Structure formats: C-alpha cells, structure tokens
Amino acid sequence: DLRHRFETSEVPAMRRQYLAALGAFEDPTLRERALEYSLSDAVRASETTTMWRDFRDRSDAQTGEFFQWIMDHYGTISHRVPPPALRFLPTLAGACSQERLAAAKAFFGDPQRSAPGVRSTLERLGDQVQQCTSLRDREERSVAEYLRSQEAR
C-alpha cells in the first residue's frame, strides 16, 4: 500500500514519489482521502505541498474542487505549511479562470490570510490568467473547427 511505503521510507526522493502517486487518484473519494492525509502527522510539514502540485494541473473542475478544499482547510494549512510556502498557495487556484482568480484575490487578499509575498504572487497569477484566457478566447474556435474536421476523416 502506498501509504505504508511512504511512511516507512527514509529516502526523501522516494517519499516525494509516493506522495505524488497518492495525489494522482482520479476517484473523488480517494482524492479527498489523499488530501486529508497530506495534513496528517505522517506527512512532514516540508512535504505537505508535494502532492498538491499535481492537483493544479487537473481538469478545470478538479482544480476548482481542490482550490475550494484549500480555502476550506486554510486554518489547518496555514499552521502546517512552512510560512514561506504560504505565499504560493494562490497559484493552486489554477491558471485559466477569471472567476477563480477573483476568488483567490478575495480570499488571499483578506488581511487575516495574507502572508508575506502573497500580493506579488496574486499579481503574477493575474498575468497568467489573463494570458491564458486571452489565448483560449482567441484560439478556441479555430481549434474546435480543426478537431471537427479531423473527426470527419
């Protein structure tokens, strides 16, 4: 079982691989269990965000669910994650959603949740979201047309 292998491994690279594997589940129930596990005492504070990196690269719906989980568990996360890492939490909101960007700005812009460096992270995230949504808006139609033409073959 992955958790057992993770918990008994002393090799940092192997521990990272096991955590990444735990974060790779497609099943929503297993994803939720893996996220909860990432906040357990079995996971070192410095390892907490390891599996989270894969969550931001999922489908838009899964990324949205993950970001909601971050907001719902922020109290625990902010006490567990090393303070310098808190500034990067807004990037977990995902990179191509104006709505999620607005939610990240509102959530992390709150002085009670604003860690040093969060403002610059939010600015960079805003630039990334703008680039992504502009590209999507500009190219979505031509990509869809191309894909339809390939189906007809």
XYZ file of C-alpha atoms in Angstrom:
153
model
C 0.000 0.000 0.000
C 1.319 3.453 -0.939
C 0.805 4.961 2.478
C 2.786 2.196 4.153
C 5.625 2.538 1.648
C 5.607 6.297 2.126
C 5.565 6.093 5.903
C 8.394 3.553 6.104
C 10.662 5.198 3.534
C 13.530 7.352 4.771
C 14.704 8.360 1.291
C 13.352 11.865 0.550
C 13.127 11.281 -3.223
C 11.087 8.112 -2.697
C 8.836 9.854 -0.179
C 8.154 12.587 -2.790
C 7.318 9.949 -5.404
C 4.907 8.162 -3.086
C 3.208 11.442 -2.166
C 2.905 12.376 -5.828
C 1.339 8.959 -6.509
C -1.119 9.469 -3.648
C -2.162 12.740 -5.274
C -2.753 11.137 -8.672
C -6.077 9.416 -7.957
C -8.977 10.150 -10.281
C -11.646 8.883 -7.904
C -13.054 11.877 -5.942
C -13.276 9.914 -2.685
C -9.657 8.776 -2.944
C -8.546 12.313 -3.860
C -10.284 13.676 -0.762
C -8.675 11.000 1.421
C -5.262 11.783 -0.076
C -5.711 15.497 0.600
C -6.738 14.830 4.181
C -3.716 12.558 4.536
C -1.448 15.373 3.324
C -2.375 17.242 6.516
C -1.722 14.279 8.815
C 1.238 13.840 11.135
C 2.549 11.083 8.843
C 3.492 13.777 6.326
C 6.302 16.115 7.315
C 5.420 19.811 7.197
C 8.020 20.347 4.483
C 6.355 17.616 2.369
C 2.791 18.834 2.765
C 2.539 20.615 -0.593
C 4.272 17.869 -2.617
C 1.108 16.104 -3.742
C -0.748 19.370 -4.205
C 1.345 20.359 -7.218
C -0.373 17.710 -9.335
C -3.815 18.894 -8.298
C -3.435 22.270 -10.007
C -2.774 20.525 -13.339
C -6.043 18.593 -13.384
C -9.269 19.281 -15.219
C -10.804 22.662 -14.567
C -13.496 21.092 -12.368
C -10.957 19.142 -10.298
C -8.751 22.204 -9.925
C -11.786 24.147 -8.732
C -12.612 21.429 -6.192
C -9.025 21.439 -4.987
C -8.956 25.203 -4.612
C -12.195 25.042 -2.621
C -10.554 22.415 -0.407
C -7.591 24.785 0.148
C -9.969 27.547 1.224
C -11.994 25.199 3.443
C -8.862 23.903 5.190
C -6.816 27.079 5.234
C -6.738 27.287 9.037
C -5.044 23.903 9.279
C -2.878 24.505 6.218
C -1.580 27.863 7.446
C -0.352 26.246 10.657
C 1.149 23.240 8.881
C 2.809 24.624 5.749
C 6.155 26.361 6.277
C 5.466 30.136 6.356
C 7.500 30.960 3.203
C 5.369 28.466 1.236
C 2.109 30.225 2.124
C 2.798 32.890 -0.483
C 2.465 30.274 -3.236
C -0.949 28.913 -2.215
C -2.833 31.261 -4.594
C -1.145 29.535 -7.553
C -3.088 26.403 -6.652
C -6.263 28.178 -7.779
C -5.459 27.247 -11.363
C -4.226 29.284 -14.285
C -7.147 29.865 -16.668
C -10.207 31.032 -14.756
C -11.117 34.655 -14.153
C -13.694 33.537 -11.580
C -11.178 31.508 -9.617
C -8.665 34.356 -9.853
C -11.261 36.690 -8.336
C -11.918 34.143 -5.574
C -8.164 33.799 -4.907
C -7.751 37.579 -4.739
C -10.674 37.919 -2.347
C -9.591 35.001 -0.175
C -5.842 35.622 -0.007
C -6.232 39.394 -0.094
C -8.004 39.251 3.259
C -5.502 40.605 5.816
C -6.170 37.595 8.062
C -4.869 35.273 5.339
C -2.299 37.440 3.634
C 1.210 36.067 4.046
C 4.345 37.975 3.024
C 4.737 37.798 -0.754
C 1.110 36.869 -1.486
C 0.399 40.186 -3.204
C 3.151 39.653 -5.802
C 2.035 36.040 -6.279
C -1.521 37.253 -6.942
C -0.210 39.804 -9.456
C 1.724 37.108 -11.334
C -1.273 34.789 -11.184
C -3.424 37.581 -12.617
C -1.000 37.969 -15.539
C -1.025 34.201 -16.161
C -4.822 34.023 -16.083
C -5.085 36.987 -18.461
C -2.680 35.361 -20.924
C -4.446 32.010 -20.712
C -7.963 33.361 -21.095
C -6.901 35.636 -23.968
C -5.304 32.713 -25.787
C -8.310 30.496 -25.148
C -10.761 33.153 -26.327
C -8.692 33.874 -29.435
C -7.979 30.262 -30.463
C -10.855 28.191 -29.096
C -12.996 28.467 -32.212
C -10.242 27.553 -34.670
C -9.110 24.612 -32.539
C -12.692 23.322 -32.299
C -13.097 23.639 -36.077
C -9.845 21.777 -36.665
C -10.854 18.959 -34.316
C -14.243 18.645 -36.020
C -12.504 18.451 -39.420
C -10.319 15.604 -38.099
C -13.360 13.676 -36.849
C -14.868 13.834 -40.331
C -11.912 11.973 -41.829
